Coordinates of C-alpha atoms in Angstrom, one line a residue:
M16 CA 6.3 5.3 -22.0
R17 CA 3.8 6.4 -19.4
L18 CA 3.7 10.0 -20.8
R19 CA 2.8 8.6 -24.2
Y20 CA -0.1 6.7 -22.7
R21 CA -1.5 9.7 -21.0
C22 CA -1.3 11.8 -24.2
V23 CA -3.2 9.2 -26.2
R24 CA -6.0 9.2 -23.6
Q25 CA -6.4 13.0 -24.1
L26 CA -6.9 12.8 -27.9
S27 CA -10.2 12.8 -29.6
A28 CA -11.7 9.6 -30.8
A29 CA -10.3 10.2 -34.3
G30 CA -7.0 11.0 -32.8
V31 CA -6.9 7.8 -30.8
L32 CA -7.5 5.8 -34.0
A33 CA -4.7 7.6 -35.7
A34 CA -2.4 7.0 -32.8
V35 CA -3.2 3.3 -32.9
V36 CA -2.4 3.2 -36.6
W37 CA 0.7 5.3 -36.6
A38 CA 2.2 5.0 -33.1
P39 CA 1.3 1.7 -31.4
A40 CA 1.7 1.6 -27.7
P41 CA 5.0 0.1 -26.6
S42 CA 3.1 -2.7 -24.7
F43 CA 2.1 -4.2 -28.0
A44 CA 5.7 -4.4 -29.2
Q45 CA 7.3 -5.7 -25.9
N46 CA 6.1 -6.6 -22.5
V47 CA 6.6 -4.3 -19.5
L48 CA 9.6 -6.2 -18.2
E49 CA 11.4 -5.8 -21.5
A50 CA 10.4 -2.1 -21.6
I51 CA 11.8 -1.5 -18.1
R52 CA 15.1 -3.2 -19.1
S53 CA 15.4 -1.2 -22.3
E54 CA 14.3 2.2 -20.9
G55 CA 16.2 1.8 -17.6
S56 CA 13.4 3.1 -15.4
I57 CA 10.2 1.9 -13.7
G58 CA 7.3 4.0 -12.3
V59 CA 6.7 3.2 -8.6
G60 CA 3.7 4.4 -6.7
V61 CA 3.7 5.2 -3.0
A62 CA 1.4 7.0 -0.6
N63 CA 4.1 8.6 1.6
E64 CA 3.0 6.3 4.4
R65 CA 5.9 5.5 6.8
P66 CA 7.3 2.9 7.1
Y67 CA 5.8 1.2 4.0
G68 CA 6.7 3.5 1.1
Y69 CA 7.6 7.2 1.1
V70 CA 10.0 9.9 -0.2
D71 CA 12.2 11.0 2.7
D72 CA 13.4 14.5 3.5
S73 CA 16.4 14.1 1.1
G74 CA 14.1 13.1 -1.8
Q75 CA 15.1 9.4 -1.6
L76 CA 12.4 6.8 -2.3
T77 CA 12.5 4.4 0.7
G78 CA 10.5 2.3 3.1
E79 CA 9.9 -1.4 3.4
A80 CA 8.4 -1.9 0.0
P81 CA 10.7 0.3 -2.1
E82 CA 13.8 -1.1 -0.5
I83 CA 12.7 -4.7 -1.2
A84 CA 11.7 -3.6 -4.8
R85 CA 15.2 -2.0 -5.2
H86 CA 16.8 -5.4 -4.3
V87 CA 14.5 -7.4 -6.6
L88 CA 14.9 -5.0 -9.5
Q89 CA 18.6 -5.2 -9.4
E90 CA 18.2 -8.9 -9.9
I91 CA 15.8 -8.8 -12.8
A92 CA 16.7 -5.5 -14.5
P93 CA 20.2 -4.4 -13.3
G94 CA 20.8 -0.7 -13.3
V95 CA 17.1 0.2 -13.5
E96 CA 16.1 3.5 -11.7
M97 CA 12.9 3.7 -9.7
Q98 CA 10.9 6.8 -10.6
P99 CA 8.6 7.6 -7.6
Q100 CA 5.1 9.0 -7.9
V101 CA 3.5 10.1 -4.6
M102 CA -0.3 10.1 -4.5
P103 CA -3.2 9.5 -2.1
F104 CA -3.5 5.8 -1.2
G105 CA -6.9 5.5 -2.7
Q106 CA -5.5 6.4 -6.2
L107 CA -2.7 3.8 -6.4
I108 CA -4.7 1.0 -7.9
D109 CA -6.2 3.2 -10.6
A110 CA -2.7 4.6 -11.3
V111 CA -1.2 1.2 -12.0
R112 CA -4.2 0.0 -14.0
E113 CA -4.1 3.2 -16.2
E114 CA -0.3 2.7 -16.8
E115 CA 0.7 5.9 -14.9
I116 CA 3.0 3.7 -12.8
D117 CA 4.3 0.1 -13.2
V118 CA 4.1 -1.1 -9.6
V119 CA 2.5 -0.1 -6.3
A120 CA 5.2 -0.3 -3.6
A121 CA 3.2 0.9 -0.7
G122 CA 2.8 -2.2 1.5
M123 CA -0.8 -2.6 0.1
F124 CA -2.7 -5.4 1.8
I125 CA -3.9 -8.3 -0.4
T126 CA -7.7 -8.6 -0.4
P127 CA -10.1 -10.4 -2.7
Q128 CA -11.6 -7.1 -3.7
R129 CA -8.3 -5.7 -4.8
C130 CA -7.3 -8.9 -6.5
A131 CA -10.2 -8.4 -8.8
Q132 CA -8.5 -5.2 -10.1
V133 CA -4.8 -5.9 -9.9
A134 CA -2.3 -8.8 -9.6
F135 CA -0.3 -9.1 -6.4
S136 CA 3.1 -10.4 -5.7
E137 CA 3.6 -12.9 -2.9
P138 CA 3.3 -11.1 0.5
T139 CA 6.4 -9.7 2.3
Y140 CA 5.0 -9.3 5.8
V141 CA 1.9 -9.6 8.0
V142 CA 0.8 -7.0 10.5
G143 CA -2.1 -6.0 12.8
E144 CA -4.0 -2.8 13.4
A145 CA -3.8 0.0 15.9
F146 CA -5.1 3.6 16.4
A147 CA -3.4 6.9 16.8
V148 CA -5.2 8.6 19.7
K149 CA -4.6 11.5 22.0
A150 CA -2.2 10.9 24.9
G151 CA -4.0 8.9 27.6
N152 CA -6.5 7.5 25.1
P153 CA -9.4 9.4 26.8
L154 CA -12.2 7.1 25.3
G155 CA -10.3 3.9 26.0
I156 CA -10.3 2.8 22.3
V157 CA -8.8 -0.6 21.7
D158 CA -10.5 -1.9 18.5
Y159 CA -13.2 -1.0 16.0
H160 CA -15.9 -2.6 18.2
S161 CA -15.0 -0.2 21.1
I162 CA -15.7 2.7 18.7
S163 CA -18.9 1.2 17.4
N164 CA -20.2 0.7 20.9
D165 CA -19.4 4.2 22.1
R166 CA -21.7 6.8 20.5
R167 CA -19.3 9.6 21.4
A168 CA -16.4 8.1 19.5
K169 CA -15.4 9.1 16.0
V170 CA -12.7 7.5 13.9
G171 CA -10.7 9.0 11.0
L172 CA -10.0 6.7 8.1
I173 CA -7.8 7.2 5.0
S174 CA -9.7 6.7 1.7
G175 CA -9.0 3.5 -0.1
T176 CA -7.6 1.6 3.0
V177 CA -8.9 -1.6 4.5
E178 CA -9.5 0.3 7.7
Y179 CA -12.7 1.7 6.2
N180 CA -14.0 -1.8 5.7
Y181 CA -13.2 -2.7 9.3
A182 CA -15.2 0.3 10.5
L183 CA -18.1 -0.5 8.1
V184 CA -18.5 -4.2 9.1
T185 CA -18.3 -3.4 12.8
G186 CA -21.3 -1.1 12.5
I187 CA -19.7 2.3 12.9
P188 CA -22.1 4.8 11.2
A189 CA -20.9 7.1 8.5
D190 CA -21.3 10.2 10.7
R191 CA -18.7 8.7 13.1
A192 CA -16.4 7.3 10.4
L193 CA -14.8 10.3 8.7
L194 CA -12.8 9.8 5.5
Y195 CA -9.6 11.7 4.6
R196 CA -7.5 11.7 1.5
S197 CA -4.2 11.7 3.3
F198 CA -2.6 10.4 6.5
D199 CA -1.4 14.0 7.3
R200 CA -5.0 15.3 7.1
A201 CA -6.4 12.5 9.3
I202 CA -3.8 13.1 12.0
R203 CA -4.5 16.9 11.9
A204 CA -8.2 16.0 12.4
L205 CA -7.3 14.0 15.4
K206 CA -5.2 16.8 16.9
E207 CA -8.0 19.3 16.2
G208 CA -10.6 17.2 17.9
E209 CA -12.6 16.2 14.7
V210 CA -12.1 12.6 15.5
D211 CA -11.0 10.6 18.6
A212 CA -8.8 8.1 16.8
V213 CA -7.3 7.4 13.4
G214 CA -7.4 3.8 12.1
L215 CA -4.0 2.6 10.9
T216 CA -1.7 -0.4 10.7
A217 CA 0.2 -0.9 13.9
L218 CA 3.5 0.1 12.3
T219 CA 2.0 3.3 10.8
A220 CA 0.4 4.3 14.1
K221 CA 3.7 3.7 16.0
G222 CA 5.7 5.7 13.4
I223 CA 3.4 8.6 13.2
V224 CA 3.1 9.3 17.0
K225 CA 6.8 9.4 17.4
D226 CA 6.9 12.8 15.7
E227 CA 3.5 14.1 17.1
P228 CA 3.7 15.3 20.7
G229 CA 0.4 14.7 22.6
L230 CA -0.5 11.6 20.6
E231 CA 0.1 7.9 21.3
A232 CA -0.5 4.6 19.6
T233 CA -2.8 1.9 21.0
R234 CA -1.6 -1.7 21.2
Q235 CA -1.7 -3.9 18.1
F236 CA -4.8 -6.0 17.6
F237 CA -6.2 -8.1 14.8
P238 CA -9.8 -7.2 13.9
V239 CA -12.4 -9.9 14.4
I240 CA -14.8 -10.0 11.4
D241 CA -17.6 -12.5 11.3
G242 CA -16.0 -14.3 14.2
E243 CA -12.6 -14.6 12.5
E244 CA -9.4 -12.8 13.2
V245 CA -8.2 -10.8 10.2
K246 CA -4.5 -10.1 9.5
G247 CA -3.0 -7.7 7.0
Y248 CA -0.6 -9.1 4.4
G249 CA 1.4 -6.5 2.4
A250 CA 2.6 -7.0 -1.2
F251 CA 3.3 -5.3 -4.5
A252 CA 0.6 -4.6 -7.0
F253 CA 0.9 -4.9 -10.8
R254 CA -1.4 -4.7 -13.8
K255 CA -3.0 -8.1 -14.5
D256 CA -1.5 -8.4 -17.9
D257 CA 2.1 -7.7 -16.8
T258 CA 2.6 -11.4 -16.1
A259 CA 6.3 -11.5 -17.1
L260 CA 7.2 -8.7 -14.6
L261 CA 5.2 -10.3 -11.8
A262 CA 6.7 -13.8 -12.4
A263 CA 10.2 -12.4 -12.4
F264 CA 9.5 -10.3 -9.3
N265 CA 8.1 -13.4 -7.5
R266 CA 11.0 -15.6 -8.4
V267 CA 13.4 -13.2 -6.5
L268 CA 11.0 -12.7 -3.6
E269 CA 10.7 -16.5 -3.1
D270 CA 14.5 -16.8 -2.5
F271 CA 14.7 -13.5 -0.5
I272 CA 11.7 -13.1 1.9
G273 CA 12.4 -14.6 5.3
T274 CA 16.2 -14.7 4.9
D275 CA 18.6 -12.9 7.3
A276 CA 19.4 -10.5 4.4
H277 CA 15.7 -9.6 4.1
W278 CA 15.2 -8.8 7.7
Q279 CA 18.5 -6.9 7.9
L280 CA 17.2 -4.7 5.0
V281 CA 13.9 -3.8 6.6
E282 CA 14.6 -3.9 10.3
R283 CA 15.2 -0.2 10.4
F284 CA 11.5 0.3 9.4
G285 CA 10.3 -1.8 12.3
F286 CA 9.9 -5.2 10.5
G287 CA 11.2 -8.4 12.0
P288 CA 11.0 -12.2 11.7
D289 CA 7.8 -12.3 13.8
M290 CA 6.1 -10.6 10.8
A291 CA 6.9 -13.3 8.3
P292 CA 3.9 -14.1 6.1
D293 CA 2.2 -17.4 6.5
K294 CA -0.1 -17.3 3.5
T295 CA 0.3 -17.1 -0.3
A296 CA -1.1 -14.4 -2.6
E297 CA -3.5 -17.0 -4.0
E298 CA -4.9 -18.0 -0.6
L299 CA -5.4 -14.3 0.2
C300 CA -7.0 -13.5 -3.1
T301 CA -9.5 -16.4 -2.7
G302 CA -10.1 -15.7 1.0
T303 CA -8.9 -19.1 2.1

């Protein structure tokens, strides 16, 4: 299904018209949930960010979001296979909107800006922020304000993440807020001295430094923006018109998130009951 969409976009204008007449896209004939059930597969986008969504050394799609998705999908489309597509975090929203994937399972935070582009499931967790820094944290970095106030400090940020917004609103100038396409490249920049910290979620920072001698993670914090504490709520992202798939997904999540079975499934990734979400997707999309 997704390959046919990509071929249509590469045709000339005349070719597109012909394709519409002679080979209507599957979405006109059936909704995506029906297509997933009939085809037996679903395209899942991840950014290889541990512990949220990644392909491990054995080639297995795993992480907090994919494991929850696997549970949900077996309820709404038994036997369906998840087909992973790994891409830079900043490309995930475009990929789901352009039908290259069907769902983003990367622990993506719900924000009003993203809600304007995609539809989010109910959140599955809440988490704070942290930095990966060199051992000993030489500049004493504890939050984005501490970077903004120290003219020596440079922070590495991954393109498309909320951390860029945190840096922007706390007044870190562009020449001290360096953007990278991938988590690996940002960590390499930290080790090579290009930046003094990399802005990440607390779980990502903790997971990354475990395998990086000479690095450590700062303590979790919640950014204060315009006098208010900001928390990150992770969820799954879908196309706005895939309402049947989203509704079915949410029905299973409602009965699953917060149960003992849920926490047992994700505890190996560092998630626990203290991370239970306390807001709905609607509240987060409207900023309430």
